Coordinates of N, CA and C in Angstrom, one line a residue:
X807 N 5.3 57.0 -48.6 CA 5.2 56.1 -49.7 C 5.8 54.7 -49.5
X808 N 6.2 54.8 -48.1 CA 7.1 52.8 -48.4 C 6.2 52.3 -47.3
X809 N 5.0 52.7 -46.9 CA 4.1 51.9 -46.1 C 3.3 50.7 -46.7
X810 N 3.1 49.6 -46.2 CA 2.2 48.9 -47.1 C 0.3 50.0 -47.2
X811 N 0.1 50.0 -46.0 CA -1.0 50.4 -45.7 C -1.1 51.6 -45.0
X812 N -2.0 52.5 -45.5 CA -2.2 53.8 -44.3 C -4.2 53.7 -43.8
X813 N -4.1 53.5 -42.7 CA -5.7 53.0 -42.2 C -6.4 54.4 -42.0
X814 N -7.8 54.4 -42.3 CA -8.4 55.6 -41.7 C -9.3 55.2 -41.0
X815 N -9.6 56.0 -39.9 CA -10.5 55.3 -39.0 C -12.3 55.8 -39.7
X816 N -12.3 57.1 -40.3 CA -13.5 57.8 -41.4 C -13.0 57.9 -42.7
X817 N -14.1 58.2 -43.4 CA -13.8 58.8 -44.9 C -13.4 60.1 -45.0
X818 N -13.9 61.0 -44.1 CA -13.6 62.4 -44.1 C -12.1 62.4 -43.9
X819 N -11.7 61.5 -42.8 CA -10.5 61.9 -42.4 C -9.4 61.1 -43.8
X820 N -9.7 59.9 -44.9 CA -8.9 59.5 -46.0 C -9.2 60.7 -46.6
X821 N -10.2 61.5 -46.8 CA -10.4 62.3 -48.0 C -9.6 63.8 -47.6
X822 N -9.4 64.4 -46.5 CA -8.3 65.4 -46.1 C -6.9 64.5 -46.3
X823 N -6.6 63.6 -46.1 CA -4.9 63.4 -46.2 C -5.1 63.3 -47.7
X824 N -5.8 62.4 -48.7 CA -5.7 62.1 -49.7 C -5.2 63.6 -50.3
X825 N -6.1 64.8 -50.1 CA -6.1 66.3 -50.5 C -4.4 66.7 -50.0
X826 N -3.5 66.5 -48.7 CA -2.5 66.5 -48.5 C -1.4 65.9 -49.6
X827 N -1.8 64.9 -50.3 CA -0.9 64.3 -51.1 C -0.6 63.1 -50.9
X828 N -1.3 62.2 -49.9 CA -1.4 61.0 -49.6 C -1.5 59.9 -50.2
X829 N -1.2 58.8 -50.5 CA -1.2 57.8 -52.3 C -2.7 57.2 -51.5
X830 N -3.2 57.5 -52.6 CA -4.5 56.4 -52.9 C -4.6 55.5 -52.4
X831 N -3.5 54.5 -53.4 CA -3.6 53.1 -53.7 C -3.2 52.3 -52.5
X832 N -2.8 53.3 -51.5 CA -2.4 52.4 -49.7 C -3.4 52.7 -49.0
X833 N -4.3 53.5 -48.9 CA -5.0 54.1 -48.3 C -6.8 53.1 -48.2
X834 N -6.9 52.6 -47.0 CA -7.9 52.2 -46.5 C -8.7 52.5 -45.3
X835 N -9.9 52.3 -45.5 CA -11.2 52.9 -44.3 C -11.4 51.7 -43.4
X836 N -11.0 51.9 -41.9 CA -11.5 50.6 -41.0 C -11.8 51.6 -40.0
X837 N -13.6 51.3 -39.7 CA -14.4 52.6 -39.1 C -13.8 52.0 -37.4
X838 N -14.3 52.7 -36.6 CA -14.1 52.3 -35.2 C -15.1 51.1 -34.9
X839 N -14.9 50.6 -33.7 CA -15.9 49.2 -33.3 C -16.3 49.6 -32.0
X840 N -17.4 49.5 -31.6 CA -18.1 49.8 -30.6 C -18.2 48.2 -29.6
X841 N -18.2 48.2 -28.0 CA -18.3 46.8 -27.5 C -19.1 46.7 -27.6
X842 N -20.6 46.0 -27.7 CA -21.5 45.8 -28.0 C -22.7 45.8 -26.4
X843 N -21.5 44.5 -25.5 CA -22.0 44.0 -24.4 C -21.7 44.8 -23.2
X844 N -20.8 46.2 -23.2 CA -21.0 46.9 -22.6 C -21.7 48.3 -23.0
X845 N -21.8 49.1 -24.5 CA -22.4 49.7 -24.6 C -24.3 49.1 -25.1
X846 N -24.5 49.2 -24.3 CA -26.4 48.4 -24.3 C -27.7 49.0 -23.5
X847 N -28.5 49.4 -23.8 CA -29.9 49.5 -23.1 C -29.7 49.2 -21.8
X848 N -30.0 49.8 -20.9 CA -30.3 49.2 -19.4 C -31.1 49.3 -18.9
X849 N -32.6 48.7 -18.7 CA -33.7 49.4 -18.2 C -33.7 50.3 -16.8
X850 N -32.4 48.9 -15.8 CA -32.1 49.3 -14.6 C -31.8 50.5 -14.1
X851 N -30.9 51.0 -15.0 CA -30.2 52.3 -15.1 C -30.9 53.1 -15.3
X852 N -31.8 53.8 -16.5 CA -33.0 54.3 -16.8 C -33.5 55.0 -15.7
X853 N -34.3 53.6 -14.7 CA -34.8 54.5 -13.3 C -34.1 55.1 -12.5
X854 N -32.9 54.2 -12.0 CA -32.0 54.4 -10.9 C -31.3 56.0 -11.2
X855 N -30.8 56.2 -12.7 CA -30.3 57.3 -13.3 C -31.4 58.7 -13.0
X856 N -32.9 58.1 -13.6 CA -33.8 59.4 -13.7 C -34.2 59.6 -12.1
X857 N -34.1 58.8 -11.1 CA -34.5 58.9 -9.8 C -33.5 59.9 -9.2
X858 N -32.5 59.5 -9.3 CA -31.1 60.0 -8.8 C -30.8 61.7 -9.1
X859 N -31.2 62.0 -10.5 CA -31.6 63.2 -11.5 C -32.4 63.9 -10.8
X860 N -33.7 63.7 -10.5 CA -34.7 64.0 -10.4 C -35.8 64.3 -11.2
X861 N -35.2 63.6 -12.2 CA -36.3 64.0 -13.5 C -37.8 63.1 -13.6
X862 N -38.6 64.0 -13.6 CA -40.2 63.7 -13.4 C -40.6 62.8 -14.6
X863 N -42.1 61.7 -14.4 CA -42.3 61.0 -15.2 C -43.0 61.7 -16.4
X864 N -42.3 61.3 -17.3 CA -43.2 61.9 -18.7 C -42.1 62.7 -19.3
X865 N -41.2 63.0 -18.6 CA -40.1 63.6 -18.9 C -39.1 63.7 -19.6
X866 N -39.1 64.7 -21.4 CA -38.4 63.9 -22.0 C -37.0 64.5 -21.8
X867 N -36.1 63.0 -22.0 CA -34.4 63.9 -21.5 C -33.6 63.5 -22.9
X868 N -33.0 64.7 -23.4 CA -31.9 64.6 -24.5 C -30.0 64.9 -23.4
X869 N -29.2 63.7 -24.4 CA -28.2 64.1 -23.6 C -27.0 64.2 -24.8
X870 N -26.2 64.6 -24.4 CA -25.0 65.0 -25.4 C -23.6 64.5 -24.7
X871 N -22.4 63.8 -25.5 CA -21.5 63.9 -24.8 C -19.7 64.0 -25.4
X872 N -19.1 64.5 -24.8 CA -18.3 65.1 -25.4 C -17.4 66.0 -24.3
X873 N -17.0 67.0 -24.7 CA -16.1 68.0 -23.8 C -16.4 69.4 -24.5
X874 N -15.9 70.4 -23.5 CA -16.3 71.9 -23.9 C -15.3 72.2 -25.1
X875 N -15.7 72.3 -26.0 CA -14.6 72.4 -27.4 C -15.3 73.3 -28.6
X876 N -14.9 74.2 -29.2 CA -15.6 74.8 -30.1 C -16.3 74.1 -31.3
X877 N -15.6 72.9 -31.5 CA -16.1 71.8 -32.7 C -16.9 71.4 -32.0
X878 N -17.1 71.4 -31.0 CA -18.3 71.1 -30.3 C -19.8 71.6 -30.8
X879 N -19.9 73.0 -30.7 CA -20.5 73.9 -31.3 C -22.0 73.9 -29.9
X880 N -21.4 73.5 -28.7 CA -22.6 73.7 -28.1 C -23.4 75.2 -28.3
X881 N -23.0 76.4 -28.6 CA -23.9 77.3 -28.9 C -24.8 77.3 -29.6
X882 N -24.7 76.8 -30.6 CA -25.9 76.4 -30.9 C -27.1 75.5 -30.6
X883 N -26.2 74.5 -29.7 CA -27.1 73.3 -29.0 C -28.1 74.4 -28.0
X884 N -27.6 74.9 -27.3 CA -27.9 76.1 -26.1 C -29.1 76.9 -26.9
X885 N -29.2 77.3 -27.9 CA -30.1 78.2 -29.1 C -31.2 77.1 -29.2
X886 N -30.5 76.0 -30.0 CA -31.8 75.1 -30.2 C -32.5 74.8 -29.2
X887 N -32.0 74.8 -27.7 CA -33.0 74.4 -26.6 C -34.1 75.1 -26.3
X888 N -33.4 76.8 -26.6 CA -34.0 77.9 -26.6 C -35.5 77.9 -27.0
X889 N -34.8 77.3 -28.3 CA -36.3 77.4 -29.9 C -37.3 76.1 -29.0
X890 N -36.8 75.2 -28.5 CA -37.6 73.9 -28.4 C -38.5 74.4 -27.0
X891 N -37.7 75.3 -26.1 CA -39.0 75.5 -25.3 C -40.1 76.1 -25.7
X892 N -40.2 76.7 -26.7 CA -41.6 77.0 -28.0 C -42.7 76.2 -27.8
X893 N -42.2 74.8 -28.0 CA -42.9 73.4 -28.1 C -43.9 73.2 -26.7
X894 N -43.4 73.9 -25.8 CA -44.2 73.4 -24.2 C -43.9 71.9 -24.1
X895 N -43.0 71.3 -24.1 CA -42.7 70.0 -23.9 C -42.1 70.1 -22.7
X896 N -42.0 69.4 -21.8 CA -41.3 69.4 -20.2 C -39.6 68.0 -20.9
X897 N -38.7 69.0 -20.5 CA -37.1 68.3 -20.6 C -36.1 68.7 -19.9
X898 N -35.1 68.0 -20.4 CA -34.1 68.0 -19.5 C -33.3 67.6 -20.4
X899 N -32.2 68.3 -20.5 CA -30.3 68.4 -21.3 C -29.6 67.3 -20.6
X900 N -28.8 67.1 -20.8 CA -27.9 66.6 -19.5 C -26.5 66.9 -20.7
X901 N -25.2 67.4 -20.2 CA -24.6 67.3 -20.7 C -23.1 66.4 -20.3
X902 N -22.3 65.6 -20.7 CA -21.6 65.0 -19.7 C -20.2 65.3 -20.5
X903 N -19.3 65.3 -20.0 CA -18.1 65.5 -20.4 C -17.1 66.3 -19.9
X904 N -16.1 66.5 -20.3 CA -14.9 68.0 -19.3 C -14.8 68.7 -19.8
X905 N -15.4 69.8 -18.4 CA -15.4 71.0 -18.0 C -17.4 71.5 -18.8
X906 N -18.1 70.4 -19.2 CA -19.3 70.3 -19.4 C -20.1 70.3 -17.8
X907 N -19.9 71.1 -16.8 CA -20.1 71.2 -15.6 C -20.5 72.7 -14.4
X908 N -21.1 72.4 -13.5 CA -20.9 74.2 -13.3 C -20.1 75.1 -12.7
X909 N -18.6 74.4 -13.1 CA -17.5 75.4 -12.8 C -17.4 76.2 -14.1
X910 N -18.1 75.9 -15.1 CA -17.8 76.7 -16.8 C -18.8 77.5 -16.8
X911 N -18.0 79.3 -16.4 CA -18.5 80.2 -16.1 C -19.4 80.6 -17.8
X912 N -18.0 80.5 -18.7 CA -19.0 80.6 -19.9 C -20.1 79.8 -20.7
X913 N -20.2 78.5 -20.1 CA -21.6 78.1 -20.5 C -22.5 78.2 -19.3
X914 N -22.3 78.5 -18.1 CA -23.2 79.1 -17.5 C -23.8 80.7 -17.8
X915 N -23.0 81.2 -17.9 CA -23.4 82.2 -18.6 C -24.5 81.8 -20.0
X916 N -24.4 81.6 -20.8 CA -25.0 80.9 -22.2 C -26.9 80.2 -21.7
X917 N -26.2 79.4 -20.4 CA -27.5 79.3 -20.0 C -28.4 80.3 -19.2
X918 N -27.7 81.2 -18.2 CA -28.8 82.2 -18.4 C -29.2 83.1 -18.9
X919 N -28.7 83.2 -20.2 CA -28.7 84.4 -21.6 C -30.0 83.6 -21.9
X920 N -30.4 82.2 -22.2 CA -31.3 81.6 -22.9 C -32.4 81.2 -21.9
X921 N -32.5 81.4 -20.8 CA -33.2 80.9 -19.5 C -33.5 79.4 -19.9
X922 N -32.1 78.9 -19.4 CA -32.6 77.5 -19.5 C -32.4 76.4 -18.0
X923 N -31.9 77.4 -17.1 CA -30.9 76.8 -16.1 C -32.3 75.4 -15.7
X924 N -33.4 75.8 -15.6 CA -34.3 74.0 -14.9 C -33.9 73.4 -16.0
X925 N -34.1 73.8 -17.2 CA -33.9 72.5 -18.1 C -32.5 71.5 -18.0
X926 N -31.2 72.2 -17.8 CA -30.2 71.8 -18.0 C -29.5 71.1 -16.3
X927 N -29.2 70.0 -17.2 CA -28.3 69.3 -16.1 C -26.5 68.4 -16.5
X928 N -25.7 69.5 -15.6 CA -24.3 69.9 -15.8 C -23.8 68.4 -15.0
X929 N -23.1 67.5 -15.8 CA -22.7 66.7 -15.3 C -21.4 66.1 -15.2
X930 N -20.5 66.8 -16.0 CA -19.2 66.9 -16.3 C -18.8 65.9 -16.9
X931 N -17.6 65.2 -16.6 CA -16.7 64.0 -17.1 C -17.5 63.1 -16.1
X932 N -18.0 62.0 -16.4 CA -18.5 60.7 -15.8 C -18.0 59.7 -16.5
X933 N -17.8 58.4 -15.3 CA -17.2 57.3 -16.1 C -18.5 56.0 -16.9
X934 N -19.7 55.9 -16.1 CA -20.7 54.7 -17.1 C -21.3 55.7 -17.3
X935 N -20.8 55.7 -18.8 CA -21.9 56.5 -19.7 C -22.8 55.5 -20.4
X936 N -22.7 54.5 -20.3 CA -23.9 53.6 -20.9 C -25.2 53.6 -19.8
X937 N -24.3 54.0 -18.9 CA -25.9 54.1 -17.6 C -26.3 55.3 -18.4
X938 N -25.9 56.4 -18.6 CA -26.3 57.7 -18.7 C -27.1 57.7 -20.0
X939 N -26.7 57.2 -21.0 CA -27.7 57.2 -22.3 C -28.0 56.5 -22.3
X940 N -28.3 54.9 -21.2 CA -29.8 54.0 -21.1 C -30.6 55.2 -20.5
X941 N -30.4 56.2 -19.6 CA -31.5 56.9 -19.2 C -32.1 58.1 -20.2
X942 N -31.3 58.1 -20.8 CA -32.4 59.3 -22.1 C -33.4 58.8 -23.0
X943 N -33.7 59.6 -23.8 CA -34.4 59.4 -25.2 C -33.8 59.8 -26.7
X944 N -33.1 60.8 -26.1 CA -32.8 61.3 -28.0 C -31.3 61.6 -27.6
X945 N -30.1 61.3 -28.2 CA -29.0 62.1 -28.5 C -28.7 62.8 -29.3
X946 N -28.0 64.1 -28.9 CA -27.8 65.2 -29.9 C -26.3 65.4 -29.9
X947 N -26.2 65.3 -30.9 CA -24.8 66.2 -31.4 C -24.8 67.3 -32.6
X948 N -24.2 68.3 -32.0 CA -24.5 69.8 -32.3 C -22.8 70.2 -33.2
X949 N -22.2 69.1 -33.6 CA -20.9 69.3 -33.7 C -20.9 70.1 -35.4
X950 N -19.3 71.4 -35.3 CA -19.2 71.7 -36.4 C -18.1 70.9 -37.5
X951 N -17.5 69.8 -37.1 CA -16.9 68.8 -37.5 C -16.3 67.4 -36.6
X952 N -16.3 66.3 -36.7 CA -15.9 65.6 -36.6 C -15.2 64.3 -37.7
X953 N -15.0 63.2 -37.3 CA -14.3 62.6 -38.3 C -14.8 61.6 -38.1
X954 N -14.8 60.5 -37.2 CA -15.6 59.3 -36.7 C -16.2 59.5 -35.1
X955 N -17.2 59.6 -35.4 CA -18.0 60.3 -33.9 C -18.1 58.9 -32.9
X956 N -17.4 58.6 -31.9 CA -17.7 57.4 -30.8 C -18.6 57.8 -29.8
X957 N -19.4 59.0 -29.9 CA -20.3 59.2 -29.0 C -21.1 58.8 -29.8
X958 N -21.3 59.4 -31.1 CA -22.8 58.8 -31.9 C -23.0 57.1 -31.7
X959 N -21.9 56.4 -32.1 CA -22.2 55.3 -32.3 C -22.7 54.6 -31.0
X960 N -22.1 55.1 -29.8 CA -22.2 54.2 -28.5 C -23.7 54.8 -28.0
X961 N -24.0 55.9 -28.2 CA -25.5 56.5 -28.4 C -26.6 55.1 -28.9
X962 N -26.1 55.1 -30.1 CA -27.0 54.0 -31.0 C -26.6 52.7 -30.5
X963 N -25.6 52.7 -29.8 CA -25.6 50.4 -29.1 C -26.2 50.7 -28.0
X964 N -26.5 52.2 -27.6 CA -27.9 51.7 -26.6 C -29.0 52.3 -26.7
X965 N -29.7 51.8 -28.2 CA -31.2 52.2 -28.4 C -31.1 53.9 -28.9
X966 N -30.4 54.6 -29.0 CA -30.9 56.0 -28.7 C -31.1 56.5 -30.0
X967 N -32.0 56.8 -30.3 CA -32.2 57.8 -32.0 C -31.4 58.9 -31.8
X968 N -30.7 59.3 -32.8 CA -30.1 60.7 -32.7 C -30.2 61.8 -33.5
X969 N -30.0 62.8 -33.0 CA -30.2 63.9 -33.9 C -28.4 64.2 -34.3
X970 N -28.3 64.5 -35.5 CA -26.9 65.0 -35.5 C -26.7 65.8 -36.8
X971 N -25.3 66.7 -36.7 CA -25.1 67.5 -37.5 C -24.2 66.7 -39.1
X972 N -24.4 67.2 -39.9 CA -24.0 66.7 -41.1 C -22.5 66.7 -41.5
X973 N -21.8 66.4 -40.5 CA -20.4 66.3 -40.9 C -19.8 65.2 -40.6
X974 N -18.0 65.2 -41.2 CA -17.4 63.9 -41.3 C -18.3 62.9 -41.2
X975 N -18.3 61.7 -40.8 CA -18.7 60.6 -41.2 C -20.2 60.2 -40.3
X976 N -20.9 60.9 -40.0 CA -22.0 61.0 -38.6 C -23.3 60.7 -39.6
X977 N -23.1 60.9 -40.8 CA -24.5 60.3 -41.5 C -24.4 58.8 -41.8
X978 N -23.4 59.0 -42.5 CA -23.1 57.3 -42.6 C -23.0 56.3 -41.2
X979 N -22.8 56.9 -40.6 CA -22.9 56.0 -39.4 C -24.4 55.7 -38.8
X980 N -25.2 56.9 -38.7 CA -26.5 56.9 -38.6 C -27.3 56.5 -39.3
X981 N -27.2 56.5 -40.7 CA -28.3 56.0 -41.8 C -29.5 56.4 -41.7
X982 N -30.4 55.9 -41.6 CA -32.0 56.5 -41.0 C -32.7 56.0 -40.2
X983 N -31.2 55.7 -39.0 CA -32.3 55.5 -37.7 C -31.9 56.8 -36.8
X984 N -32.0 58.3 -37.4 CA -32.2 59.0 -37.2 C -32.6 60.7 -37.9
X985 N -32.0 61.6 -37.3 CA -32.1 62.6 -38.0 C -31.0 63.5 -38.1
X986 N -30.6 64.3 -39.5 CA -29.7 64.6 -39.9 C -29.6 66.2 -39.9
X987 N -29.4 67.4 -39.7 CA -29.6 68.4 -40.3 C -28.0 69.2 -40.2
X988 N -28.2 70.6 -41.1 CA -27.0 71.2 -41.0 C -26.0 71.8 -39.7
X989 N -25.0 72.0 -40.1 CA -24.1 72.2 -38.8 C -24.9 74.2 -38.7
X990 N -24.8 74.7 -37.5 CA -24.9 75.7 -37.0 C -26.4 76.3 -37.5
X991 N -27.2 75.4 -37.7 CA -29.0 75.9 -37.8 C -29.4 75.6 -36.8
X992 N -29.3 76.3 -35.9 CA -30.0 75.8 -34.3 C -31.4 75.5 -34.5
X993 N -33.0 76.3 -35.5 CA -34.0 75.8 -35.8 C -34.0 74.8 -36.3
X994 N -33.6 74.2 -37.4 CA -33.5 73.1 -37.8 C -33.0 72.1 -36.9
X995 N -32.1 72.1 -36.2 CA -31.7 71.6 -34.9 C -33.0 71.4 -34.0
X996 N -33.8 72.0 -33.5 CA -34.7 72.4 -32.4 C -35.9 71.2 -33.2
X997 N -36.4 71.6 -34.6 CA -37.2 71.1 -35.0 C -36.8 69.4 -34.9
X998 N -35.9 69.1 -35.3 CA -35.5 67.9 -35.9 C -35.4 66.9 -34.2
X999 N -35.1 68.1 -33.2 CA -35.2 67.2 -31.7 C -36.8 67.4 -31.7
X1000 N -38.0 68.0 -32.0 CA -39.3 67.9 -32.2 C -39.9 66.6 -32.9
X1001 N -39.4 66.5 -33.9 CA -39.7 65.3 -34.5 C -39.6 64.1 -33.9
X1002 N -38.2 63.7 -32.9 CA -37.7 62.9 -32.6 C -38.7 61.9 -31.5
X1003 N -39.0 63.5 -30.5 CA -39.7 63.0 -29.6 C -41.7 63.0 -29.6
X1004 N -41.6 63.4 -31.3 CA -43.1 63.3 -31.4 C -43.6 62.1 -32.3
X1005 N -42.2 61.3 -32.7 CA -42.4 60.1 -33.8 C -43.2 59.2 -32.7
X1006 N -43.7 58.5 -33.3 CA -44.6 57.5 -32.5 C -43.5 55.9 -32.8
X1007 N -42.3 56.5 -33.4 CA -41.6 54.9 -34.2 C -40.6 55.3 -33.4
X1008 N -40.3 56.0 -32.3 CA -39.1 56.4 -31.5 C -38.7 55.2 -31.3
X1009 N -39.1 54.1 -30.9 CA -38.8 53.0 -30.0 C -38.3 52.0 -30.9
X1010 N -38.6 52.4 -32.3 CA -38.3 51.1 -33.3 C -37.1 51.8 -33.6
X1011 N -36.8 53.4 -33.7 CA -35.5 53.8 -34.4 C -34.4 53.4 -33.4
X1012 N -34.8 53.5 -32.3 CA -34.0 53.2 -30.9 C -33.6 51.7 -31.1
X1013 N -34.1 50.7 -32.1 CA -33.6 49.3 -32.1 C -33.0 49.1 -33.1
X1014 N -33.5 49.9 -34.3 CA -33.1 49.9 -35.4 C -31.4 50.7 -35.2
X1015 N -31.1 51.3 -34.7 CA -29.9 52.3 -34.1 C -28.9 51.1 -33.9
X1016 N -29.5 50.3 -33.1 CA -28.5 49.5 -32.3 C -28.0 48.2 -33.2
X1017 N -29.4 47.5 -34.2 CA -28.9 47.0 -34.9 C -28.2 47.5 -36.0
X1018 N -28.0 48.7 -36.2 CA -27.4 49.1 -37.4 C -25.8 49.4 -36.6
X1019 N -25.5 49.6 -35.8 CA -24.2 49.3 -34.9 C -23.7 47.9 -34.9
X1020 N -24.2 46.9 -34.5 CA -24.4 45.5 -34.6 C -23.7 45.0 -36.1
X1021 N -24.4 45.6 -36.9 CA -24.0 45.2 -38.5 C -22.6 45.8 -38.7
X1022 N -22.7 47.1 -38.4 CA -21.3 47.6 -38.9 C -20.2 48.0 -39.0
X1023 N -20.4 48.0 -37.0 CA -19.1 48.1 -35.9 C -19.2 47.5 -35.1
X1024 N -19.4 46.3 -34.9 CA -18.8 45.8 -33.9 C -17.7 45.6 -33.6
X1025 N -16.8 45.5 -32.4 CA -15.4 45.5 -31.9 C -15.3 44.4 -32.6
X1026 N -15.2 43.2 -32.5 CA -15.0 41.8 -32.7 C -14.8 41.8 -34.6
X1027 N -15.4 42.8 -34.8 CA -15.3 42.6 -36.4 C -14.7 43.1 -37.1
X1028 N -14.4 44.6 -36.3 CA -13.4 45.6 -37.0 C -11.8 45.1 -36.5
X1029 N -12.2 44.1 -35.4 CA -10.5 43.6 -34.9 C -10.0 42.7 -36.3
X1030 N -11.5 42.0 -36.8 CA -11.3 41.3 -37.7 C -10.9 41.5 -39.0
X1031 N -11.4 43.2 -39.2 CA -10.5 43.5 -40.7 C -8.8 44.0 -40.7
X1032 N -8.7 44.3 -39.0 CA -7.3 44.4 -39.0 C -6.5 43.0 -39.4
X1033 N -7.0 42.0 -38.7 CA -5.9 40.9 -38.4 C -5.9 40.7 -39.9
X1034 N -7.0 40.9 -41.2 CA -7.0 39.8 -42.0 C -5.5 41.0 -43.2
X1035 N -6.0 42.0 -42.8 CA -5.0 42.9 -43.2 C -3.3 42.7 -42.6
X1036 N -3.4 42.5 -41.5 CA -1.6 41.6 -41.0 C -1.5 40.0 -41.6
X1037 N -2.6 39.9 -41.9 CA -2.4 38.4 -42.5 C -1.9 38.6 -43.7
X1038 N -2.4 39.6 -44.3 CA -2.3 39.4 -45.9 C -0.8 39.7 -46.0
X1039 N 0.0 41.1 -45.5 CA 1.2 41.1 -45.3 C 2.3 40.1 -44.8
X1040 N 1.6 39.0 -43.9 CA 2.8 38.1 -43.4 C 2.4 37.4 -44.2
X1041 N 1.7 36.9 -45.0 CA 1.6 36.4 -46.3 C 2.4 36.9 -48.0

């Protein structure tokens, strides 16, 4: 209580402290900021990435990123891929992050419970991930909570429509330049990556994504609600 300010980076996360007993009246939302000029579209990258892959033309690729973590909820991501080879669509997973790789005996296992091992491609912790989601099409997040998602948003400053789960702050950040469905419905999951890649406006949500990032995280701006906030106190 003798703080001037207590900042939250999401609303989910002021609305759990608030529940802790946290005062209101200090308590402010300043979302994260994304760089703009390094998270961006790369056409370059795209091929060099899908060549490198080996992923064939026509080929749609969804990628995810994150780490092996139960909030993660990749099981169900693993389910929904299941449901989506239904579709006869030709894809490719890519998953990137730690221990997201094929030393992890238990999601190797998971993938061949679901026979998915061509589809999926194990890529662990990598450092340009802006190369890596200039080369997709849809991002998915399968998560059973988060609080301010930095993968969703850096997803969307490069074009990517996403599919994502309905927690902490991941709708509001998305708006409707994508698609939203419940946490742990792998069908609904499956379907909603169906839709993505059968919209014929993919390419407009993919810009729409990035300007909606542009508007309301940019680094440069959210630096700017800090400073005005140290101003107001050395004032």
């Amino acid at each position: 209580r003798y703080v001037n300010y207590v900042i939250y980076n999401s609303y989910k996360a002021q609305n759990n402290h608030l529940a802790f007993g946290y005062k209101n009246e200090r308590s402010i939302v300043i979302p994260n900021g994304f760089e703009l000029d390094k998270f961006c579209f790369n056409p370059e990258s795209k091929t060099k990435i899908r060549e490198k892959l080996n992923i064939k033309k026509g080929e749609i690729v969804f990628i995810t990123v994150g780490r092996w973590d139960i909030q993660k909820d990749y099981y169900t991501l693993i389910k929904a891929l299941c449901e989506f080879k239904k579709y006869n669509i030709d894809f490719k997973m890519l998953m990137c992050g730690r221990n997201l790789d094929y030393k992890n005996k238990e999601l190797l296992s998971l993938i061949e419970k679901y026979r998915l091992k061509k589809h999926m491609v194990l890529l662990g912790r990598q450092e340009d991930i802006p190369a890596l989601l200039s080369c997709a099409d849809v991002y998915i997040s399968s998560s059973l909570g988060e609080s301010f998602s930095n993968s969703i948003g850096e997803a969307m400053a490069c074009e990517l429509p996403c599919v994502v789960t309905d927690v902490g702050d991941s709708k509001l950040i998305m708006g409707d330049t994508g698609v939203i469905v419940k946490a742990k419905d792998y069908v609904a999951l499956s379907r909603a990556m169906l839709k993505c890649v059968t919209d014929n406006n993919l390419l407009r949500k993919g810009l729409a994504a990035r300007k909606r990032i542009m508007k309301n995280y940019d680094i440069r701006a959210i630096v700017g609600l800090y400073e005005k906030k140290y101003e107001e106190l050395i004032n």
